[in-house]
Amino acid sequence: MNAPQRILVVGSVALDSIRTPYGEVTEALGGSASYFSCSASHFSPVSMVAVVGEDFPEEHRDLFRSRGVDVTGLETARGRTFRWRGEYAADLGHAHTLETQLNVFADFHPRLNDAHRTTPYVFLANIDPELQLEVLDQIKRPALTLSDTMNYWIARQPDRVFEVLRRVDIALLNEEEARALAGETHLARAAEKLVAEGANAVIIKKGEHGALYHSRDERFITPAYPVTALVDPTGAGDSFAGGFIGMLARMGRTDGEALRQAMACGTAMASLAIESFSPQRLVGTQTGEIEGRVRSLHEMVHYDLFKMF
Amino acid sequence: MNAPQRILVVGSVALDSIRTPYGEVTEALGGSASYFSCSASHFSPVSMVAVVGEDFPEEHRDLFRSRGVDVTGLETARGRTFRWRGEYAADLGHAHTLETQLNVFADFHPRLNDAHRTTPYVFLANIDPELQLEVLDQIKRPALTLSDTMNYWIARQPDRVFEVLRRVDIALLNEEEARALAGETHLARAAEKLVAEGANAVIIKKGEHGALYHSRDERFITPAYPVTALVDPTGAGDSFAGGFIGMLARMGRTDGEALRQAMACGTAMASLAIESFSPQRLVGTQTGEIEGRVRSLHEMVHYDLFKMF
């Protein structure tokens, strides 16, 4: 096995106040780059580009360091850290945003140093597609680029979101985002349409129904890990992204065989993330536990084909 | 390979008038036993117990015979055949019933002859749970029993539905039925609860999200076949049941390895059923096409586990 390759993540670091049917937290560590880093760093080294305010607790920065995350790109700007307040209803399907304070995140423009620009694996977390395109303009010959987005951008700047989809290797979308962007309710057709309109490959995240990978040549499906101790769904998508690109970077591979196992790694990390508030559970997990969940996922779909007729 | 074992189905034969966004039919062959037989008979011989009226077109009976179905248990009663009229909205998710004429089906009590009673594989299609229990009282030492139900019975006779679940080997439910019967929205927990309350095993059908098998010892997931030429979702569940129990009866096996492949066979048959109105597409398909879909399904989930850490 080659040495694990480095991953660059550009996204948000936030302080989240969240209520779910299973409890609540106030100003806990959140944000796409936080969940992603705590997930991906179990597989490969991570460099983070994000911004926080002067009030950002040093303990959170220490937590990133404890996971070996390179935080030289975690800028401290004048002002307060990005804050999000939300709650989930009984089915935990959708976050209901109660308050968003962009604060220092409002003026965020990712500044990449030379090391960042040549990082081989790149995750563009859910930020303004204009900023994602700025990052794509700055990076050099990456091995793999992965993007995320959200309905907010699809509703306001669908053309820019599509531009990102055409430029990255793989785009992550949840069900609703895929349907909205494709203008098609049937998921299999939505995935086809996104690829027909120029996306190289998409991964559609379906929550408890798992995730599907769709490109011109490959179609692959992974179930969700059956979590019954669900606490807070926040960060599931970013944790999936972390396990997915983390495993690819660890193997130094981007072929079909590798991405199948990477999907299972992403699924395992998402299942851990939602068992606690904040990236707490992701930080506390061990490689043995991750491997155990990946094996369970494999076991849940695997069978040998018998002769039928 | 042993000789394929015979399957008994007890269910409905109907004349359906259906409108979907892709077309409509008037008084076309429908009913759970019809879809099931046209599906299962590709794998193993089928005996049907059902009732029709004096107006039932002989061509439909001939169609069953052309599939090798034993129709000696297809009783003709005085009166008109069961009729159902329904339509589907754009997302094809739920049938909206416009009219139900039970006709001869109102007084249906399954009459099993000696051959029926000793048939090794048995499918109790969606009928009154009291009738399903009557059938279970009549059959002798079956190798495998499979049941179906619907929200109508769950709302009116949940205890009787549960009684069926406890007595059959495997119970088929769709997502909404599983949630309603378990009183639990989270599907993984709903499946666990049904088994905890006495079901031997359940298969939860999730439409375009595939199906999951859950018993005390086994958990298995199969994706849906990505149909893009969807015409009419009617009969998908019964066609799934046909492919599932059909393959088990063909192999003469009911172990975990066999049921995994059987789930894929069920999925393949459901995907064919929804590509036409009536069981037309099921009747017209060939073993090569079925096998091709099963292979695709296998390919969509299969991968070899690499060493991770």
Coordinates of C-alpha atoms in Angstrom, one line a residue:
Chain A
M1 CA 0.0 0.0 0.0
N2 CA 1.3 3.5 -0.9
A3 CA 1.4 6.2 1.7
P4 CA -2.0 7.9 2.2
Q5 CA -2.3 11.1 0.1
R6 CA -3.2 14.5 1.6
I7 CA -6.7 15.9 1.4
L8 CA -7.7 19.6 1.2
V9 CA -11.1 20.7 2.5
V10 CA -12.6 24.2 2.0
G11 CA -15.7 24.8 4.0
S12 CA -17.2 26.2 7.1
V13 CA -16.3 26.0 10.8
A14 CA -19.3 27.0 12.9
L15 CA -20.8 27.0 16.4
D16 CA -24.1 25.1 16.2
S17 CA -27.0 25.3 18.6
I18 CA -29.2 22.3 17.8
R19 CA -32.3 20.6 19.3
T20 CA -33.4 17.1 18.2
P21 CA -35.9 14.8 19.9
Y22 CA -32.9 13.2 21.7
G23 CA -31.4 16.3 23.3
E24 CA -29.8 19.7 22.6
V25 CA -26.5 21.5 22.5
T26 CA -25.6 25.2 22.6
E27 CA -22.7 26.6 20.5
A28 CA -21.1 23.2 19.9
L29 CA -18.4 22.7 17.3
G30 CA -20.1 22.4 13.9
G31 CA -19.6 23.3 10.2
S32 CA -18.9 21.2 7.1
A33 CA -15.1 21.4 7.3
S34 CA -15.2 20.3 11.0
Y35 CA -17.3 17.2 10.4
F36 CA -15.3 16.4 7.2
S37 CA -11.9 16.7 8.9
C38 CA -12.8 14.6 11.9
S39 CA -14.1 11.9 9.5
A40 CA -11.4 12.0 6.8
S41 CA -8.5 12.2 9.2
H42 CA -9.0 8.6 10.2
F43 CA -7.9 7.6 6.7
S44 CA -5.5 10.3 5.4
P45 CA -3.9 13.6 6.5
V46 CA -6.2 16.6 6.1
S47 CA -5.5 20.3 5.5
M48 CA -8.3 22.7 6.3
V49 CA -9.1 26.1 4.7
A50 CA -11.8 27.9 6.6
V51 CA -12.4 31.0 8.7
V52 CA -13.4 31.5 12.3
G53 CA -13.8 34.7 14.5
E54 CA -11.8 35.9 17.4
D55 CA -14.2 34.1 19.8
F56 CA -13.5 30.6 18.4
P57 CA -12.6 28.4 21.4
E58 CA -9.0 27.2 21.4
E59 CA -10.1 23.8 22.5
H60 CA -11.8 23.2 19.1
R61 CA -8.6 24.1 17.3
D62 CA -6.8 21.7 19.6
L63 CA -9.3 19.0 18.8
F64 CA -8.5 19.4 15.0
R65 CA -4.8 19.2 15.9
S66 CA -5.4 16.1 18.0
R67 CA -6.8 14.5 14.8
G68 CA -3.6 15.5 13.0
V69 CA -5.4 18.2 10.9
D70 CA -3.2 20.9 9.4
V71 CA -5.0 24.1 10.5
T72 CA -2.5 26.6 9.0
G73 CA -5.3 27.5 6.6
L74 CA -7.9 28.0 9.4
E75 CA -7.8 31.8 9.4
T76 CA -8.9 33.9 12.3
A77 CA -10.8 37.0 11.1
R78 CA -12.0 40.0 13.1
G79 CA -15.4 39.4 14.4
R80 CA -17.5 36.5 15.6
T81 CA -17.5 32.9 14.3
F82 CA -20.3 31.7 12.0
R83 CA -23.3 30.5 14.1
W84 CA -26.2 28.2 13.1
R85 CA -29.2 27.4 15.2
G86 CA -31.6 24.7 14.1
E87 CA -33.9 21.9 15.1
Y88 CA -35.2 18.6 13.8
A89 CA -38.7 17.2 14.1
A90 CA -39.6 13.7 15.2
D91 CA -38.6 12.0 11.9
L92 CA -35.2 13.7 11.8
G93 CA -35.6 14.1 8.1
H94 CA -35.0 17.8 7.7
A95 CA -33.2 20.5 9.7
H96 CA -35.4 23.5 10.4
T97 CA -33.1 26.6 10.5
L98 CA -34.1 29.0 13.3
E99 CA -31.2 31.4 12.9
T100 CA -28.1 31.9 10.8
Q101 CA -25.4 34.4 11.8
L102 CA -22.8 34.4 9.0
N103 CA -20.5 36.8 10.9
V104 CA -16.9 36.3 9.6
F105 CA -18.1 33.7 7.1
A106 CA -19.9 36.5 5.1
D107 CA -16.6 37.8 3.7
F108 CA -14.9 34.5 3.4
H109 CA -12.7 34.0 0.3
P110 CA -10.6 30.9 0.5
R111 CA -6.9 31.7 0.4
L112 CA -4.8 28.7 -0.7
N113 CA -1.1 28.6 -0.1
D114 CA 1.3 26.7 -2.4
A115 CA 0.9 23.4 -0.4
H116 CA -2.9 23.7 -0.6
R117 CA -2.8 24.3 -4.3
T118 CA -1.0 21.0 -5.0
T119 CA -2.9 18.8 -2.6
P120 CA -4.0 15.8 -4.6
Y121 CA -7.5 15.2 -3.1
V122 CA -9.9 18.1 -2.7
F123 CA -13.3 18.5 -1.1
L124 CA -15.3 21.6 -1.8
A125 CA -17.8 21.6 1.0
N126 CA -21.1 23.4 0.8
I127 CA -20.2 27.0 0.2
D128 CA -21.2 29.6 -2.4
P129 CA -20.5 28.0 -5.8
E130 CA -18.6 31.1 -6.8
L131 CA -16.1 30.3 -4.0
Q132 CA -16.0 26.7 -5.1
L133 CA -15.1 27.9 -8.6
E134 CA -12.4 30.2 -7.1
V135 CA -10.8 27.2 -5.4
L136 CA -11.0 25.1 -8.6
D137 CA -9.2 27.9 -10.4
Q138 CA -6.4 27.8 -7.9
I139 CA -5.7 24.1 -7.5
K140 CA -3.2 22.3 -9.8
R141 CA -3.6 18.8 -11.2
P142 CA -5.6 17.2 -8.4
A143 CA -6.1 13.4 -8.5
L144 CA -9.8 13.8 -7.4
T145 CA -12.2 16.7 -6.7
L146 CA -15.4 16.2 -4.8
S147 CA -18.1 18.9 -4.3
D148 CA -21.1 19.4 -2.1
T149 CA -23.9 22.0 -2.3
M150 CA -27.3 22.8 -0.9
N151 CA -30.8 23.8 -1.9
Y152 CA -30.1 27.4 -1.1
W153 CA -27.5 27.7 -3.9
I154 CA -29.5 25.5 -6.3
A155 CA -32.5 27.8 -6.0
R156 CA -30.4 31.0 -6.4
Q157 CA -27.6 30.1 -8.7
P158 CA -28.4 26.8 -10.5
D159 CA -26.1 27.7 -13.4
R160 CA -23.1 28.2 -11.1
V161 CA -23.9 25.0 -9.3
F162 CA -24.0 23.2 -12.6
E163 CA -20.7 24.8 -13.6
V164 CA -19.2 23.3 -10.4
L165 CA -20.7 19.8 -11.2
R166 CA -19.1 19.9 -14.7
R167 CA -15.7 20.8 -13.3
V168 CA -15.4 18.4 -10.4
D169 CA -14.9 14.6 -10.7
I170 CA -17.8 13.8 -8.4
A171 CA -20.6 15.9 -7.0
L172 CA -22.4 15.0 -3.8
L173 CA -26.1 15.8 -3.6
N174 CA -28.9 14.7 -1.4
E175 CA -32.2 13.4 -2.8
E176 CA -34.0 16.8 -2.7
E177 CA -31.1 18.6 -4.2
A178 CA -30.7 16.1 -7.0
R179 CA -34.4 16.3 -7.8
A180 CA -34.4 20.1 -7.7
L181 CA -31.3 20.5 -9.9
A182 CA -32.4 17.9 -12.4
G183 CA -36.0 19.1 -12.4
E184 CA -37.0 15.4 -12.2
T185 CA -38.7 13.6 -9.3
H186 CA -37.7 10.0 -10.2
L187 CA -34.2 9.6 -8.8
A188 CA -32.7 7.1 -11.3
R189 CA -33.8 9.6 -14.1
A190 CA -32.6 12.6 -12.1
A191 CA -29.1 11.0 -11.8
E192 CA -29.1 10.2 -15.5
K193 CA -30.1 13.7 -16.4
L194 CA -27.4 15.4 -14.3
V195 CA -24.8 13.2 -16.0
A196 CA -26.3 13.9 -19.4
E197 CA -26.1 17.6 -18.7
G198 CA -22.4 17.4 -18.0
A199 CA -21.7 16.2 -14.5
N200 CA -18.9 13.7 -14.6
A201 CA -20.4 11.6 -11.7
V202 CA -22.8 12.2 -8.9
I203 CA -23.4 10.6 -5.5
I204 CA -26.9 11.0 -4.4
K205 CA -27.3 10.6 -0.6
K206 CA -30.6 9.1 0.4
G207 CA -30.4 9.2 4.2
E208 CA -31.7 5.9 5.7
H209 CA -32.0 4.6 2.1
G210 CA -28.2 4.7 1.5
A211 CA -26.4 6.4 -1.4
L212 CA -26.0 5.8 -5.1
Y213 CA -23.1 6.6 -7.4
H214 CA -23.9 7.4 -11.0
S215 CA -21.6 8.1 -13.9
R216 CA -21.7 7.5 -17.6
D217 CA -20.1 4.1 -17.1
E218 CA -20.7 3.0 -13.5
R219 CA -23.7 2.6 -11.3
F220 CA -23.3 1.6 -7.7
I221 CA -25.5 1.5 -4.7
T222 CA -24.7 1.2 -1.0
P223 CA -27.3 0.9 1.8
A224 CA -27.2 3.0 4.9
Y225 CA -25.7 1.5 8.0
P226 CA -28.8 0.7 10.2
V227 CA -28.2 3.2 13.1
T228 CA -30.7 2.8 15.8
A229 CA -29.0 5.1 18.3
L230 CA -29.6 8.2 16.2
V231 CA -29.0 11.5 18.1
D232 CA -28.4 14.3 15.6
P233 CA -28.3 14.0 11.7
T234 CA -26.2 17.2 11.4
G235 CA -23.0 16.6 9.5
A236 CA -23.9 13.2 8.1
G237 CA -23.2 14.3 4.5
D238 CA -19.8 15.9 5.3
S239 CA -18.8 12.8 7.4
F240 CA -19.8 10.7 4.4
A241 CA -17.6 12.8 2.2
G242 CA -14.8 12.4 4.7
G243 CA -14.9 8.7 4.7
F244 CA -15.3 8.5 1.0
I245 CA -12.5 10.7 -0.2
G246 CA -10.5 9.7 2.9
M247 CA -10.4 6.0 1.7
L248 CA -9.6 7.0 -1.9
A249 CA -6.7 9.2 -0.7
R250 CA -5.6 6.4 1.6
M251 CA -5.5 4.0 -1.3
G252 CA -4.2 6.6 -3.8
R253 CA -6.8 5.2 -6.2
T254 CA -9.9 6.6 -8.0
D255 CA -11.0 3.6 -10.0
G256 CA -14.4 1.9 -9.8
E257 CA -13.3 -0.9 -7.5
A258 CA -11.8 1.6 -5.1
L259 CA -14.8 3.9 -5.0
R260 CA -17.2 1.1 -4.2
Q261 CA -15.3 0.4 -1.0
A262 CA -14.9 4.2 -0.4
M263 CA -18.8 4.5 -0.5
A264 CA -19.0 2.0 2.3
C265 CA -16.4 4.0 4.3
G266 CA -18.4 7.2 3.8
T267 CA -21.5 5.4 4.9
A268 CA -19.8 4.0 8.0
M269 CA -18.5 7.5 9.0
A270 CA -21.9 9.1 8.4
S271 CA -23.5 6.4 10.7
L272 CA -21.0 7.3 13.4
A273 CA -21.5 11.1 13.0
I274 CA -25.2 10.9 13.7
E275 CA -24.8 9.0 17.0
S276 CA -23.8 12.2 18.8
F277 CA -24.0 15.9 18.6
S278 CA -21.0 17.7 17.1
P279 CA -18.2 15.6 15.6
Q280 CA -17.7 14.0 19.1
R281 CA -18.4 10.4 18.1
L282 CA -16.2 10.8 14.9
V283 CA -13.3 12.0 17.1
G284 CA -13.7 9.2 19.6
T285 CA -14.0 6.3 17.1
Q286 CA -11.2 3.9 16.3
T287 CA -10.1 2.2 13.1
G288 CA -11.5 -1.2 14.4
E289 CA -15.0 0.2 14.8
I290 CA -14.9 1.8 11.4
E291 CA -13.7 -1.4 9.8
G292 CA -16.4 -3.3 11.6
R293 CA -19.2 -1.1 10.2
V294 CA -17.7 -1.4 6.7
R295 CA -17.7 -5.2 7.0
S296 CA -21.3 -5.2 8.2
L297 CA -22.3 -3.0 5.2
H298 CA -20.5 -5.4 2.9
E299 CA -22.2 -8.4 4.5
M300 CA -25.6 -6.7 4.1
V301 CA -25.4 -6.7 0.3
H302 CA -23.0 -9.4 -0.5
Y303 CA -24.0 -12.8 -2.1
D304 CA -22.7 -15.2 -4.6
L305 CA -24.8 -15.6 -7.7
F306 CA -26.1 -19.1 -8.3
K307 CA -27.0 -20.5 -11.7
M308 CA -30.6 -19.5 -12.2
F309 CA -32.0 -21.3 -15.2
Chain B
M1 CA -30.2 -28.8 -9.1
N2 CA -33.3 -30.5 -7.8
A3 CA -36.6 -30.2 -9.6
P4 CA -38.4 -26.8 -9.0
Q5 CA -41.0 -27.2 -6.2
R6 CA -44.6 -26.1 -6.7
I7 CA -46.0 -22.8 -5.3
L8 CA -49.5 -22.1 -4.1
V9 CA -50.9 -18.6 -4.3
V10 CA -54.1 -17.5 -2.7
G11 CA -55.2 -14.0 -3.7
S12 CA -57.3 -11.9 -6.1
V13 CA -57.9 -11.9 -9.8
A14 CA -59.4 -8.6 -10.9
L15 CA -60.2 -6.4 -13.8
D16 CA -58.3 -3.1 -13.4
S17 CA -59.0 0.3 -14.9
I18 CA -55.9 2.4 -14.3
R19 CA -54.6 5.8 -15.3
T20 CA -51.0 6.8 -14.9
P21 CA -49.1 9.8 -16.3
Y22 CA -48.0 7.3 -19.1
G23 CA -51.3 6.0 -20.3
E24 CA -54.5 4.2 -19.2
V25 CA -56.2 0.9 -19.5
T26 CA -59.8 -0.2 -19.0
E27 CA -60.8 -3.6 -17.4
A28 CA -57.3 -5.1 -18.0
L29 CA -56.2 -8.2 -16.2
G30 CA -55.1 -7.4 -12.6
G31 CA -55.1 -8.7 -9.1
S32 CA -52.4 -10.0 -6.8
A33 CA -52.7 -13.6 -7.8
S34 CA -52.4 -12.7 -11.5
Y35 CA -49.2 -10.6 -11.1
F36 CA -47.8 -13.2 -8.8
S37 CA -48.5 -16.2 -11.1
C38 CA -47.1 -14.5 -14.2
S39 CA -44.0 -13.7 -12.2
A40 CA -43.4 -16.9 -10.2
S41 CA -44.1 -19.2 -13.1
H42 CA -40.9 -18.2 -14.8
F43 CA -39.1 -20.0 -11.9
S44 CA -41.4 -22.8 -10.7
P45 CA -44.9 -24.3 -11.3
V46 CA -47.7 -22.4 -9.7
S47 CA -51.2 -23.3 -8.5
M48 CA -53.7 -20.5 -8.1
V49 CA -56.6 -20.3 -5.7
A50 CA -58.8 -17.3 -6.4
V51 CA -62.3 -16.5 -7.6
V52 CA -63.7 -14.7 -10.7
G53 CA -67.2 -14.0 -12.0
E54 CA -69.0 -15.4 -15.0
D55 CA -67.9 -12.3 -17.0
F56 CA -64.2 -13.2 -16.7
P57 CA -62.7 -13.3 -20.2
E58 CA -61.6 -16.7 -21.2
E59 CA -58.4 -15.2 -22.8
H60 CA -57.1 -14.3 -19.3
R61 CA -57.6 -17.9 -18.2
D62 CA -55.7 -18.9 -21.3
L63 CA -53.0 -16.5 -20.5
F64 CA -52.5 -18.2 -17.1
R65 CA -52.5 -21.6 -18.8
S66 CA -49.9 -20.3 -21.3
R67 CA -47.6 -19.7 -18.3
G68 CA -48.3 -23.2 -17.1
V69 CA -50.3 -22.1 -14.1
D70 CA -52.6 -24.7 -12.6
V71 CA -56.0 -22.9 -12.6
T72 CA -58.1 -25.8 -11.2
G73 CA -58.4 -23.6 -8.0
L74 CA -59.6 -20.6 -10.0
E75 CA -63.3 -20.8 -9.1
T76 CA -66.0 -19.1 -11.2
A77 CA -68.8 -17.8 -9.0
R78 CA -72.1 -16.4 -9.9
G79 CA -71.8 -12.7 -10.5
R80 CA -69.3 -10.2 -11.7
T81 CA -65.5 -10.3 -11.4
F82 CA -63.7 -8.0 -8.8
R83 CA -63.1 -4.6 -10.3
W84 CA -60.7 -1.9 -9.2
R85 CA -60.3 1.6 -10.7
G86 CA -57.4 3.8 -9.6
E87 CA -54.9 6.4 -10.7
Y88 CA -51.4 7.5 -9.9
A89 CA -50.1 11.1 -9.7
A90 CA -46.9 12.3 -11.3
D91 CA -44.5 10.8 -8.8
L92 CA -46.2 7.3 -9.1
G93 CA -45.7 6.8 -5.4
H94 CA -49.3 6.0 -4.3
A95 CA -52.3 4.6 -6.0
H96 CA -55.4 6.7 -5.5
T97 CA -58.4 4.4 -5.5
L98 CA -61.4 5.8 -7.5
E99 CA -63.7 2.7 -7.2
T100 CA -63.7 -0.8 -5.8
Q101 CA -66.4 -3.3 -6.8
L102 CA -65.7 -6.4 -4.7
N103 CA -68.4 -8.4 -6.6
V104 CA -67.7 -12.2 -6.3
F105 CA -64.6 -11.4 -4.1
A106 CA -66.9 -10.2 -1.3
D107 CA -67.9 -13.8 -0.4
F108 CA -64.5 -15.4 -1.2
H109 CA -63.4 -18.2 1.0
P110 CA -60.4 -20.1 -0.3
R111 CA -61.2 -23.7 -0.9
L112 CA -58.0 -25.8 -1.0
N113 CA -58.0 -29.3 -2.5
D114 CA -55.6 -32.0 -1.3
A115 CA -52.9 -31.1 -3.7
H116 CA -53.1 -27.4 -2.7
R117 CA -52.8 -28.4 1.0
T118 CA -49.5 -30.1 0.5
T119 CA -47.9 -27.6 -1.8
P120 CA -44.5 -26.8 -0.3
Y121 CA -44.2 -23.1 -1.1
V122 CA -47.2 -20.8 -0.2
F123 CA -47.9 -17.1 -0.9
L124 CA -50.8 -15.5 0.9
A125 CA -51.4 -12.4 -1.2
N126 CA -53.1 -9.3 0.2
I127 CA -56.5 -10.5 1.3
D128 CA -58.4 -10.3 4.6
P129 CA -56.1 -11.6 7.4
E130 CA -58.9 -13.9 8.5
L131 CA -58.8 -15.6 5.1
Q132 CA -55.0 -15.9 5.3
L133 CA -55.4 -17.6 8.7
E134 CA -58.0 -20.0 7.2
V135 CA -55.4 -21.0 4.6
L136 CA -52.7 -21.4 7.1
D137 CA -55.0 -23.7 9.1
Q138 CA -55.5 -25.9 6.0
I139 CA -51.9 -26.3 4.7
K140 CA -49.7 -29.1 5.8
R141 CA -45.9 -28.8 6.6
P142 CA -45.0 -26.2 4.0
A143 CA -41.4 -25.5 3.3
L144 CA -41.9 -21.8 3.2
T145 CA -44.9 -19.4 3.7
L146 CA -44.9 -15.8 2.6
S147 CA -47.6 -13.2 3.3
D148 CA -48.6 -9.8 2.0
T149 CA -51.0 -7.3 3.5
M150 CA -52.1 -3.7 3.1
N151 CA -52.9 -0.6 5.1
Y152 CA -56.6 -1.3 5.0
W153 CA -56.2 -4.4 7.1
I154 CA -53.5 -2.9 9.4
A155 CA -55.9 0.0 10.2
R156 CA -58.9 -2.3 10.8
Q157 CA -57.5 -5.6 12.2
P158 CA -53.9 -5.0 13.4
D159 CA -54.1 -8.0 15.8
R160 CA -55.1 -10.4 13.0
V161 CA -52.4 -9.0 10.7
F162 CA -49.9 -9.6 13.5
E163 CA -51.2 -13.1 14.0
V164 CA -50.4 -13.8 10.3
L165 CA -46.9 -12.3 10.7
R166 CA -46.2 -14.6 13.6
R167 CA -47.4 -17.7 11.7
V168 CA -45.7 -17.2 8.4
D169 CA -42.0 -17.6 7.7
I170 CA -41.6 -14.2 6.0
A171 CA -44.0 -11.2 5.8
L172 CA -43.9 -8.7 3.0
L173 CA -44.8 -5.1 3.9
N174 CA -44.2 -1.8 2.1
E175 CA -42.6 1.1 4.0
E176 CA -45.9 2.7 5.1
E177 CA -47.3 -0.6 6.2
A178 CA -44.2 -1.4 8.2
R179 CA -44.3 2.0 9.9
A180 CA -48.0 1.8 10.6
L181 CA -47.9 -1.7 12.0
A182 CA -44.8 -1.1 14.1
G183 CA -45.9 2.4 15.2
E184 CA -42.4 3.6 14.4
T185 CA -41.2 6.0 11.7
H186 CA -37.6 5.0 11.5
L187 CA -37.5 1.9 9.2
A188 CA -34.6 0.1 10.8
R189 CA -36.3 0.3 14.1
A190 CA -39.7 -0.6 12.7
A191 CA -38.2 -3.8 11.3
E192 CA -36.6 -4.6 14.6
K193 CA -39.8 -4.0 16.4
L194 CA -41.9 -6.2 14.2
V195 CA -39.4 -9.1 14.7
A196 CA -39.3 -8.3 18.5
E197 CA -43.1 -8.6 18.6
G198 CA -43.0 -12.1 17.0
A199 CA -42.6 -11.8 13.3
N200 CA -40.2 -14.5 12.1
A201 CA -38.8 -12.3 9.3
V202 CA -40.0 -9.3 7.3
I203 CA -39.2 -7.9 3.9
I204 CA -39.8 -4.2 3.7
K205 CA -40.4 -3.0 0.1
K206 CA -39.2 0.6 -0.4
G207 CA -40.1 1.2 -4.0
E208 CA -37.3 2.9 -5.8
H209 CA -35.1 2.5 -2.7
G210 CA -35.1 -1.3 -2.9
A211 CA -36.1 -3.8 -0.3
L212 CA -34.7 -5.0 3.1
Y213 CA -34.9 -8.4 4.7
H214 CA -34.8 -8.5 8.5
S215 CA -35.0 -11.4 10.8
R216 CA -33.4 -12.1 14.2
D217 CA -30.2 -13.4 12.6
E218 CA -30.1 -11.9 9.2
R219 CA -30.2 -8.4 7.7
F220 CA -29.9 -8.0 4.0
I221 CA -30.6 -5.2 1.6
T222 CA -31.2 -5.1 -2.2
P223 CA -31.4 -2.0 -4.3
A224 CA -34.2 -1.5 -6.8
Y225 CA -33.5 -2.1 -10.4
P226 CA -33.2 1.4 -12.0
V227 CA -36.2 1.3 -14.3
T228 CA -36.5 4.5 -16.4
A229 CA -39.4 3.2 -18.6
L230 CA -41.9 3.2 -15.8
V231 CA -45.5 2.8 -17.0
D232 CA -47.7 1.5 -14.1
P233 CA -46.5 0.6 -10.6
T234 CA -49.5 -1.7 -10.0
G235 CA -48.5 -5.3 -9.1
A236 CA -44.9 -4.5 -8.3
G237 CA -45.1 -6.1 -4.8
D238 CA -46.9 -9.2 -6.0
S239 CA -44.4 -9.6 -8.9
F240 CA -41.6 -9.2 -6.3
A241 CA -43.2 -11.9 -4.2
G242 CA -43.3 -14.1 -7.3
G243 CA -39.7 -13.8 -8.2
F244 CA -38.7 -14.2 -4.6
I245 CA -40.6 -17.3 -3.6
G246 CA -40.3 -18.5 -7.2
M247 CA -36.5 -18.7 -7.0
L248 CA -36.6 -20.3 -3.6
A249 CA -39.0 -23.0 -4.8
R250 CA -36.8 -23.4 -7.9
M251 CA -33.7 -24.1 -5.7
G252 CA -35.7 -25.9 -3.1
R253 CA -33.8 -23.9 -0.5
T254 CA -34.8 -21.4 2.2
D255 CA -31.4 -20.6 3.8
G256 CA -29.8 -17.2 4.0
E257 CA -27.6 -17.5 0.9
A258 CA -30.6 -18.6 -1.2
L259 CA -32.9 -15.8 0.0
R260 CA -30.3 -13.2 -0.9
Q261 CA -30.4 -14.2 -4.6
A262 CA -34.2 -14.6 -4.3
M263 CA -34.5 -11.0 -3.2
A264 CA -32.7 -10.0 -6.4
C265 CA -35.0 -12.2 -8.5
G266 CA -38.0 -10.5 -6.8
T267 CA -36.5 -7.1 -7.6
A268 CA -35.9 -8.0 -11.2
M269 CA -39.5 -9.2 -11.6
A270 CA -40.9 -6.1 -10.0
S271 CA -38.9 -4.0 -12.4
L272 CA -40.4 -5.8 -15.4
A273 CA -43.9 -5.6 -14.0
I274 CA -43.9 -1.8 -13.8
E275 CA -42.8 -1.4 -17.4
S276 CA -46.3 -2.2 -18.7
F277 CA -49.9 -2.1 -17.7
S278 CA -51.3 -5.5 -16.6
P279 CA -48.9 -8.5 -16.2
Q280 CA -48.2 -8.1 -20.0
R281 CA -44.4 -7.4 -19.6
L282 CA -44.1 -10.3 -17.1
V283 CA -45.7 -12.7 -19.5
G284 CA -43.6 -11.6 -22.4
T285 CA -40.2 -11.7 -20.7
Q286 CA -37.6 -14.5 -21.1
T287 CA -35.3 -16.2 -18.7
G288 CA -32.3 -14.4 -20.3
E289 CA -33.8 -11.0 -19.6
I290 CA -34.6 -11.9 -16.0
E291 CA -31.1 -13.3 -15.5
G292 CA -29.6 -10.1 -17.0
R293 CA -31.4 -7.9 -14.6
V294 CA -30.4 -10.1 -11.6
R295 CA -26.8 -9.8 -12.8
S296 CA -27.0 -6.0 -13.1
L297 CA -28.4 -5.9 -9.5
H298 CA -25.6 -8.0 -8.3
E299 CA -23.1 -5.8 -10.1
M300 CA -24.6 -2.7 -8.6
V301 CA -23.8 -3.7 -5.0
H302 CA -20.9 -6.1 -5.4
Y303 CA -17.3 -5.3 -4.4
D304 CA -14.3 -7.0 -2.9
L305 CA -13.2 -5.6 0.5
F306 CA -9.7 -4.3 0.5
K307 CA -7.6 -4.2 3.6
M308 CA -8.4 -0.7 5.1
F309 CA -6.0 0.1 7.9

